[in-house]
Amino acid sequence: GQNIDQPTEMTATEGAIVQINCTYQTSGFNGLFWYQQHAGEAPTFLSYNVLDGLEEKGRFSSFLSRSKGYSYLLLKELQMKDSASYLCAVSNSNYQLIWGAGTKLIIKP
Amino acid sequence: GAVVSQHPSRVICKSGTSVKIECRSLDFQATTMFWYRQFPKQSLMLMATSNEGSKATYEQGVEKDKFLINHASLTLSTLTVTSAHPEDSSFYICSARVGGQDYHEQYFGPGTRLTVT
C-alpha cells in the first residue's frame, strides 16, 4: 500500500525552530509537497522537492532524501501565525497526490 | 496568479436535497481539477479527478452517482452532491493543476463547508 507518516501534533515556542518529519512509501515518486492549512481553510502551497537536498524559501526550508523515503519541513523564527496543520503529500507514478494526515503545530508565546 | 475560487463557501441544506459546488480557475486554464473531502481533524481525501471534456475518475469507495462531477470547460468544474444526507456533511475542497503533467503543483480553492440537516 501507499502511506505517508508524519507526527500528529508538535508544540514549539515563538521565535524558535521546529522540524516536521515525513516518511513515505508510494508506488513511484514524482515529487513531494508541503502545504500549510489553517483551521477551516484550504491548504496553501509551501514547497516542492523532487531532487535530494535542501530547498530554502525564507523562514521555511524543505529537505528530501529519496533513498530514505524521507522529508522534513524546517520552520525558523516561529511566529504565532505559523500555528496550523502542515500536510506532506507525495506525487506517485500516476501523478496523484498521496496525502499524510497532517501535523498540527502549536506555537506558544 | 493561479487563483482558484469555489462557490458557495458555506451551504446548509435539508436531507434529501441536492447541492452544487462550483470550482473555477480564475487566471489560468486547468485541464485537470481534483475534488477532495475533509472531515474534522482528518487529512484530505481525494474523491475524484476531473479532466476537461471527459468523465471524472472516481476513487475507490466514492459513489459516482451520488457525487456528480462535470468539467465542461477549462476553467470550471462542478460537484453535485445528490440526495444529501447528514453523513455527507464535510469540507469539500477543489484544486486545479497548473501546467502539464510534468509540473503538477495543485492550487486549492478556499473550500465549501456543507452541512446537511
PDB file of C-alpha atoms in Angstrom:
ATOM      1  CA  GLY A   1       0.000   0.000   0.000  1.00  0.00           C
ATOM      2  CA  GLN A   2       0.879   3.632  -0.080  1.00  0.00           C
ATOM      3  CA  ASN A   3       1.284   5.634   3.073  1.00  0.00           C
ATOM      4  CA  ILE A   4       2.632   8.890   4.366  1.00  0.00           C
ATOM      5  CA  ASP A   5       3.618   9.190   8.025  1.00  0.00           C
ATOM      6  CA  GLN A   6       4.044  12.402   9.951  1.00  0.00           C
ATOM      7  CA  PRO A   7       3.623  13.258  13.631  1.00  0.00           C
ATOM      8  CA  THR A   8       0.114  14.130  14.708  1.00  0.00           C
ATOM      9  CA  GLU A   9       0.990  17.158  16.776  1.00  0.00           C
ATOM     10  CA  MET A  10       4.007  19.233  17.750  1.00  0.00           C
ATOM     11  CA  THR A  11       4.476  22.167  20.083  1.00  0.00           C
ATOM     12  CA  ALA A  12       7.115  24.863  19.781  1.00  0.00           C
ATOM     13  CA  THR A  13       7.906  28.275  21.214  1.00  0.00           C
ATOM     14  CA  GLU A  14       7.613  31.580  19.389  1.00  0.00           C
ATOM     15  CA  GLY A  15      10.967  32.549  17.903  1.00  0.00           C
ATOM     16  CA  ALA A  16      12.311  29.005  17.967  1.00  0.00           C
ATOM     17  CA  ILE A  17      12.934  26.442  15.216  1.00  0.00           C
ATOM     18  CA  VAL A  18      10.858  23.345  14.564  1.00  0.00           C
ATOM     19  CA  GLN A  19      11.361  20.403  12.213  1.00  0.00           C
ATOM     20  CA  ILE A  20       8.389  18.389  10.979  1.00  0.00           C
ATOM     21  CA  ASN A  21       9.313  14.997   9.579  1.00  0.00           C
ATOM     22  CA  CYS A  22       7.570  12.996   6.886  1.00  0.00           C
ATOM     23  CA  THR A  23       8.297   9.461   5.721  1.00  0.00           C
ATOM     24  CA  TYR A  24       6.644   7.908   2.742  1.00  0.00           C
ATOM     25  CA  GLN A  25       6.103   4.695   0.832  1.00  0.00           C
ATOM     26  CA  THR A  26       4.424   5.177  -2.513  1.00  0.00           C
ATOM     27  CA  SER A  27       4.142   3.483  -5.875  1.00  0.00           C
ATOM     28  CA  GLY A  28       6.593   5.645  -7.723  1.00  0.00           C
ATOM     29  CA  PHE A  29       7.740   9.142  -6.904  1.00  0.00           C
ATOM     30  CA  ASN A  30       7.301  12.380  -8.785  1.00  0.00           C
ATOM     31  CA  GLY A  31       7.945  14.875  -6.056  1.00  0.00           C
ATOM     32  CA  LEU A  32       6.973  15.786  -2.531  1.00  0.00           C
ATOM     33  CA  PHE A  33       4.898  18.758  -1.482  1.00  0.00           C
ATOM     34  CA  TRP A  34       4.409  20.566   1.786  1.00  0.00           C
ATOM     35  CA  TYR A  35       1.219  22.518   2.362  1.00  0.00           C
ATOM     36  CA  GLN A  36       0.060  24.691   5.241  1.00  0.00           C
ATOM     37  CA  GLN A  37      -3.562  24.549   6.325  1.00  0.00           C
ATOM     38  CA  HIS A  38      -5.155  26.837   8.874  1.00  0.00           C
ATOM     39  CA  ALA A  39      -8.275  25.567  10.596  1.00  0.00           C
ATOM     40  CA  GLY A  40     -11.337  25.847   8.375  1.00  0.00           C
ATOM     41  CA  GLU A  41      -9.320  26.927   5.358  1.00  0.00           C
ATOM     42  CA  ALA A  42      -7.935  25.226   2.269  1.00  0.00           C
ATOM     43  CA  PRO A  43      -4.281  24.202   2.058  1.00  0.00           C
ATOM     44  CA  THR A  44      -1.733  26.644   0.698  1.00  0.00           C
ATOM     45  CA  PHE A  45       1.413  25.578  -1.107  1.00  0.00           C
ATOM     46  CA  LEU A  46       4.717  25.858   0.751  1.00  0.00           C
ATOM     47  CA  SER A  47       7.308  23.824  -1.112  1.00  0.00           C
ATOM     48  CA  TYR A  48       8.063  21.173  -3.703  1.00  0.00           C
ATOM     49  CA  ASN A  49      11.066  18.833  -3.724  1.00  0.00           C
ATOM     50  CA  VAL A  50      11.831  16.345  -6.460  1.00  0.00           C
ATOM     51  CA  LEU A  51      15.623  16.112  -6.109  1.00  0.00           C
ATOM     52  CA  ASP A  52      17.584  15.265  -2.983  1.00  0.00           C
ATOM     53  CA  GLY A  53      18.676  18.153  -0.882  1.00  0.00           C
ATOM     54  CA  LEU A  54      17.504  21.272   0.843  1.00  0.00           C
ATOM     55  CA  GLU A  55      15.246  23.919  -0.657  1.00  0.00           C
ATOM     56  CA  GLU A  56      15.171  27.189   1.243  1.00  0.00           C
ATOM     57  CA  LYS A  57      12.417  29.760   0.950  1.00  0.00           C
ATOM     58  CA  GLY A  58      12.563  32.494   3.554  1.00  0.00           C
ATOM     59  CA  ARG A  59      11.840  31.154   7.010  1.00  0.00           C
ATOM     60  CA  PHE A  60      10.790  27.794   5.600  1.00  0.00           C
ATOM     61  CA  SER A  61      13.067  25.069   4.245  1.00  0.00           C
ATOM     62  CA  SER A  62      12.262  21.607   2.970  1.00  0.00           C
ATOM     63  CA  PHE A  63      14.604  18.650   2.684  1.00  0.00           C
ATOM     64  CA  LEU A  64      14.282  15.454   0.689  1.00  0.00           C
ATOM     65  CA  SER A  65      16.105  12.122   0.698  1.00  0.00           C
ATOM     66  CA  ARG A  66      14.594   9.856  -1.916  1.00  0.00           C
ATOM     67  CA  SER A  67      16.710   6.855  -0.938  1.00  0.00           C
ATOM     68  CA  LYS A  68      15.373   7.053   2.608  1.00  0.00           C
ATOM     69  CA  GLY A  69      11.822   7.999   1.662  1.00  0.00           C
ATOM     70  CA  TYR A  70      12.148  10.948   3.992  1.00  0.00           C
ATOM     71  CA  SER A  71      11.490  14.650   4.051  1.00  0.00           C
ATOM     72  CA  TYR A  72      11.331  17.376   6.620  1.00  0.00           C
ATOM     73  CA  LEU A  73       9.962  20.881   6.782  1.00  0.00           C
ATOM     74  CA  LEU A  74      12.021  23.299   8.849  1.00  0.00           C
ATOM     75  CA  LEU A  75      10.405  26.433  10.189  1.00  0.00           C
ATOM     76  CA  LYS A  76      12.661  29.123  11.647  1.00  0.00           C
ATOM     77  CA  GLU A  77      11.892  32.192  13.745  1.00  0.00           C
ATOM     78  CA  LEU A  78       8.471  30.837  14.559  1.00  0.00           C
ATOM     79  CA  GLN A  79       5.590  33.273  14.705  1.00  0.00           C
ATOM     80  CA  MET A  80       2.176  32.803  16.271  1.00  0.00           C
ATOM     81  CA  LYS A  81       0.617  32.837  12.798  1.00  0.00           C
ATOM     82  CA  ASP A  82       2.568  29.667  11.981  1.00  0.00           C
ATOM     83  CA  SER A  83       0.145  27.742  14.175  1.00  0.00           C
ATOM     84  CA  ALA A  84      -1.522  25.487  11.612  1.00  0.00           C
ATOM     85  CA  SER A  85      -1.517  21.981  10.235  1.00  0.00           C
ATOM     86  CA  TYR A  86       1.293  21.051   7.889  1.00  0.00           C
ATOM     87  CA  LEU A  87       0.499  18.466   5.254  1.00  0.00           C
ATOM     88  CA  CYS A  88       3.039  16.306   3.485  1.00  0.00           C
ATOM     89  CA  ALA A  89       1.962  14.939   0.100  1.00  0.00           C
ATOM     90  CA  VAL A  90       3.768  12.757  -2.421  1.00  0.00           C
ATOM     91  CA  SER A  91       3.061  12.602  -6.124  1.00  0.00           C
ATOM     92  CA  ASN A  92       3.146   8.972  -7.186  1.00  0.00           C
ATOM     93  CA  SER A  93       3.786   7.357 -10.560  1.00  0.00           C
ATOM     94  CA  ASN A  94       0.262   8.323 -11.693  1.00  0.00           C
ATOM     95  CA  TYR A  95       0.835  11.924 -10.597  1.00  0.00           C
ATOM     96  CA  GLN A  96      -1.765  11.520  -7.893  1.00  0.00           C
ATOM     97  CA  LEU A  97      -1.082  13.250  -4.606  1.00  0.00           C
ATOM     98  CA  ILE A  98      -0.968  10.874  -1.652  1.00  0.00           C
ATOM     99  CA  TRP A  99      -1.603  12.875   1.499  1.00  0.00           C
ATOM    100  CA  GLY A 100      -0.337  12.492   5.019  1.00  0.00           C
ATOM    101  CA  ALA A 101      -2.741  13.085   7.889  1.00  0.00           C
ATOM    102  CA  GLY A 102      -1.065  16.368   8.718  1.00  0.00           C
ATOM    103  CA  THR A 103       0.913  17.662  11.686  1.00  0.00           C
ATOM    104  CA  LYS A 104      -0.806  20.169  13.917  1.00  0.00           C
ATOM    105  CA  LEU A 105       1.768  22.710  15.037  1.00  0.00           C
ATOM    106  CA  ILE A 106       1.023  24.662  18.205  1.00  0.00           C
ATOM    107  CA  ILE A 107       3.092  27.760  18.850  1.00  0.00           C
ATOM    108  CA  LYS A 108       3.329  29.016  22.421  1.00  0.00           C
ATOM    109  CA  PRO A 109       4.422  32.533  23.409  1.00  0.00           C
TER     110      PRO A 109
ATOM    111  CA  GLY B   1      -1.566  34.095 -10.462  1.00  0.00           C
ATOM    112  CA  ALA B   2      -3.030  30.570 -10.143  1.00  0.00           C
ATOM    113  CA  VAL B   3      -6.163  31.566  -8.236  1.00  0.00           C
ATOM    114  CA  VAL B   4      -8.933  29.050  -7.709  1.00  0.00           C
ATOM    115  CA  SER B   5     -12.351  30.074  -6.458  1.00  0.00           C
ATOM    116  CA  GLN B   6     -15.135  27.992  -5.017  1.00  0.00           C
ATOM    117  CA  HIS B   7     -18.774  28.801  -4.585  1.00  0.00           C
ATOM    118  CA  PRO B   8     -20.573  28.693  -2.248  1.00  0.00           C
ATOM    119  CA  SER B   9     -18.238  28.918   0.725  1.00  0.00           C
ATOM    120  CA  ARG B  10     -20.898  27.587   3.053  1.00  0.00           C
ATOM    121  CA  VAL B  11     -24.169  25.831   2.422  1.00  0.00           C
ATOM    122  CA  ILE B  12     -26.801  24.311   4.643  1.00  0.00           C
ATOM    123  CA  CYS B  13     -29.346  22.028   3.055  1.00  0.00           C
ATOM    124  CA  LYS B  14     -32.023  19.619   4.110  1.00  0.00           C
ATOM    125  CA  SER B  15     -31.614  15.892   3.889  1.00  0.00           C
ATOM    126  CA  GLY B  16     -32.668  14.548   0.504  1.00  0.00           C
ATOM    127  CA  THR B  17     -31.901  17.684  -1.485  1.00  0.00           C
ATOM    128  CA  SER B  18     -29.046  18.209  -3.943  1.00  0.00           C
ATOM    129  CA  VAL B  19     -26.262  20.747  -3.694  1.00  0.00           C
ATOM    130  CA  LYS B  20     -23.977  22.011  -6.453  1.00  0.00           C
ATOM    131  CA  ILE B  21     -20.498  23.334  -5.738  1.00  0.00           C
ATOM    132  CA  GLU B  22     -18.574  25.270  -8.372  1.00  0.00           C
ATOM    133  CA  CYS B  23     -14.812  25.387  -8.751  1.00  0.00           C
ATOM    134  CA  ARG B  24     -13.239  27.942 -11.088  1.00  0.00           C
ATOM    135  CA  SER B  25      -9.689  28.658 -12.141  1.00  0.00           C
ATOM    136  CA  LEU B  26      -9.674  32.433 -12.456  1.00  0.00           C
ATOM    137  CA  ASP B  27      -6.437  33.235 -14.253  1.00  0.00           C
ATOM    138  CA  PHE B  28      -5.345  30.030 -15.902  1.00  0.00           C
ATOM    139  CA  GLN B  29      -6.728  27.073 -17.769  1.00  0.00           C
ATOM    140  CA  ALA B  30      -6.958  23.883 -15.776  1.00  0.00           C
ATOM    141  CA  THR B  31      -7.097  20.699 -17.759  1.00  0.00           C
ATOM    142  CA  THR B  32      -7.258  18.716 -14.549  1.00  0.00           C
ATOM    143  CA  MET B  33      -9.172  19.505 -11.385  1.00  0.00           C
ATOM    144  CA  PHE B  34      -9.423  17.458  -8.219  1.00  0.00           C
ATOM    145  CA  TRP B  35     -12.181  17.168  -5.664  1.00  0.00           C
ATOM    146  CA  TYR B  36     -11.351  16.412  -2.037  1.00  0.00           C
ATOM    147  CA  ARG B  37     -13.336  15.892   1.109  1.00  0.00           C
ATOM    148  CA  GLN B  38     -12.020  16.575   4.560  1.00  0.00           C
ATOM    149  CA  PHE B  39     -13.643  15.563   7.823  1.00  0.00           C
ATOM    150  CA  PRO B  40     -12.689  17.358  11.051  1.00  0.00           C
ATOM    151  CA  LYS B  41      -9.143  16.664  12.208  1.00  0.00           C
ATOM    152  CA  GLN B  42      -8.514  14.360   9.261  1.00  0.00           C
ATOM    153  CA  SER B  43      -6.437  14.753   6.154  1.00  0.00           C
ATOM    154  CA  LEU B  44      -7.655  15.403   2.658  1.00  0.00           C
ATOM    155  CA  MET B  45      -9.359  12.508   0.937  1.00  0.00           C
ATOM    156  CA  LEU B  46      -9.299  12.553  -2.837  1.00  0.00           C
ATOM    157  CA  MET B  47     -12.768  11.879  -4.211  1.00  0.00           C
ATOM    158  CA  ALA B  48     -12.221  12.192  -7.941  1.00  0.00           C
ATOM    159  CA  THR B  49     -10.017  13.539 -10.686  1.00  0.00           C
ATOM    160  CA  SER B  50     -11.751  15.615 -13.302  1.00  0.00           C
ATOM    161  CA  ASN B  51     -10.354  16.153 -16.774  1.00  0.00           C
ATOM    162  CA  GLU B  52     -11.897  18.715 -19.069  1.00  0.00           C
ATOM    163  CA  GLY B  53     -14.216  17.177 -21.619  1.00  0.00           C
ATOM    164  CA  SER B  54     -14.129  13.657 -20.237  1.00  0.00           C
ATOM    165  CA  LYS B  55     -15.693  11.653 -17.450  1.00  0.00           C
ATOM    166  CA  ALA B  56     -14.286  12.019 -13.992  1.00  0.00           C
ATOM    167  CA  THR B  57     -12.217   9.252 -12.442  1.00  0.00           C
ATOM    168  CA  TYR B  58     -13.542   8.366  -9.019  1.00  0.00           C
ATOM    169  CA  GLU B  59     -11.539   6.941  -6.158  1.00  0.00           C
ATOM    170  CA  GLN B  60     -12.489   3.610  -4.689  1.00  0.00           C
ATOM    171  CA  GLY B  61     -15.440   3.875  -2.349  1.00  0.00           C
ATOM    172  CA  VAL B  62     -16.765   7.128  -3.806  1.00  0.00           C
ATOM    173  CA  GLU B  63     -20.211   6.744  -5.368  1.00  0.00           C
ATOM    174  CA  LYS B  64     -20.180   8.391  -8.781  1.00  0.00           C
ATOM    175  CA  ASP B  65     -23.983   8.503  -8.936  1.00  0.00           C
ATOM    176  CA  LYS B  66     -24.098  10.393  -5.676  1.00  0.00           C
ATOM    177  CA  PHE B  67     -21.235  12.794  -6.361  1.00  0.00           C
ATOM    178  CA  LEU B  68     -21.738  14.040  -9.896  1.00  0.00           C
ATOM    179  CA  ILE B  69     -18.775  15.835 -11.401  1.00  0.00           C
ATOM    180  CA  ASN B  70     -18.858  17.902 -14.554  1.00  0.00           C
ATOM    181  CA  HIS B  71     -15.819  19.570 -16.104  1.00  0.00           C
ATOM    182  CA  ALA B  72     -17.282  21.188 -19.179  1.00  0.00           C
ATOM    183  CA  SER B  73     -14.688  23.898 -19.661  1.00  0.00           C
ATOM    184  CA  LEU B  74     -11.039  24.568 -18.894  1.00  0.00           C
ATOM    185  CA  THR B  75     -11.979  26.945 -16.096  1.00  0.00           C
ATOM    186  CA  LEU B  76     -14.983  25.331 -14.443  1.00  0.00           C
ATOM    187  CA  SER B  77     -15.699  22.077 -12.685  1.00  0.00           C
ATOM    188  CA  THR B  78     -18.804  21.341 -10.634  1.00  0.00           C
ATOM    189  CA  LEU B  79     -19.543  18.806  -7.927  1.00  0.00           C
ATOM    190  CA  THR B  80     -23.176  17.974  -7.235  1.00  0.00           C
ATOM    191  CA  VAL B  81     -23.993  16.082  -4.071  1.00  0.00           C
ATOM    192  CA  THR B  82     -27.266  14.360  -4.864  1.00  0.00           C
ATOM    193  CA  SER B  83     -29.805  13.342  -2.238  1.00  0.00           C
ATOM    194  CA  ALA B  84     -27.563  14.653   0.501  1.00  0.00           C
ATOM    195  CA  HIS B  85     -27.619  13.075   3.950  1.00  0.00           C
ATOM    196  CA  PRO B  86     -26.156  14.246   7.261  1.00  0.00           C
ATOM    197  CA  GLU B  87     -23.142  11.959   6.811  1.00  0.00           C
ATOM    198  CA  ASP B  88     -22.261  13.957   3.686  1.00  0.00           C
ATOM    199  CA  SER B  89     -21.630  16.994   5.871  1.00  0.00           C
ATOM    200  CA  SER B  90     -17.989  17.838   5.333  1.00  0.00           C
ATOM    201  CA  PHE B  91     -15.495  20.339   3.975  1.00  0.00           C
ATOM    202  CA  TYR B  92     -15.258  19.953   0.203  1.00  0.00           C
ATOM    203  CA  ILE B  93     -12.176  21.371  -1.496  1.00  0.00           C
ATOM    204  CA  CYS B  94     -11.294  21.544  -5.158  1.00  0.00           C
ATOM    205  CA  SER B  95      -7.871  22.042  -6.640  1.00  0.00           C
ATOM    206  CA  ALA B  96      -6.539  22.657 -10.090  1.00  0.00           C
ATOM    207  CA  ARG B  97      -3.278  21.513 -11.542  1.00  0.00           C
ATOM    208  CA  VAL B  98      -1.148  24.166 -13.169  1.00  0.00           C
ATOM    209  CA  GLY B  99       0.662  23.273 -16.335  1.00  0.00           C
ATOM    210  CA  GLY B 100       1.259  19.865 -17.822  1.00  0.00           C
ATOM    211  CA  GLN B 101       1.662  16.556 -16.163  1.00  0.00           C
ATOM    212  CA  ASP B 102       5.340  17.105 -15.527  1.00  0.00           C
ATOM    213  CA  TYR B 103       4.668  20.169 -13.447  1.00  0.00           C
ATOM    214  CA  HIS B 104       1.936  19.158 -11.158  1.00  0.00           C
ATOM    215  CA  GLU B 105       1.573  21.626  -8.347  1.00  0.00           C
ATOM    216  CA  GLN B 106      -2.008  21.905  -7.218  1.00  0.00           C
ATOM    217  CA  TYR B 107      -3.652  25.156  -6.215  1.00  0.00           C
ATOM    218  CA  PHE B 108      -6.610  24.881  -3.922  1.00  0.00           C
ATOM    219  CA  GLY B 109      -9.893  26.667  -3.767  1.00  0.00           C
ATOM    220  CA  PRO B 110     -10.999  28.061  -0.409  1.00  0.00           C
ATOM    221  CA  GLY B 111     -13.330  25.125   0.242  1.00  0.00           C
ATOM    222  CA  THR B 112     -17.066  24.688   0.768  1.00  0.00           C
ATOM    223  CA  ARG B 113     -18.483  23.790   4.147  1.00  0.00           C
ATOM    224  CA  LEU B 114     -21.543  21.609   3.593  1.00  0.00           C
ATOM    225  CA  THR B 115     -23.960  20.967   6.434  1.00  0.00           C
ATOM    226  CA  VAL B 116     -26.879  18.619   5.835  1.00  0.00           C
ATOM    227  CA  THR B 117     -29.657  18.815   8.401  1.00  0.00           C
TER     228      THR B 117
END
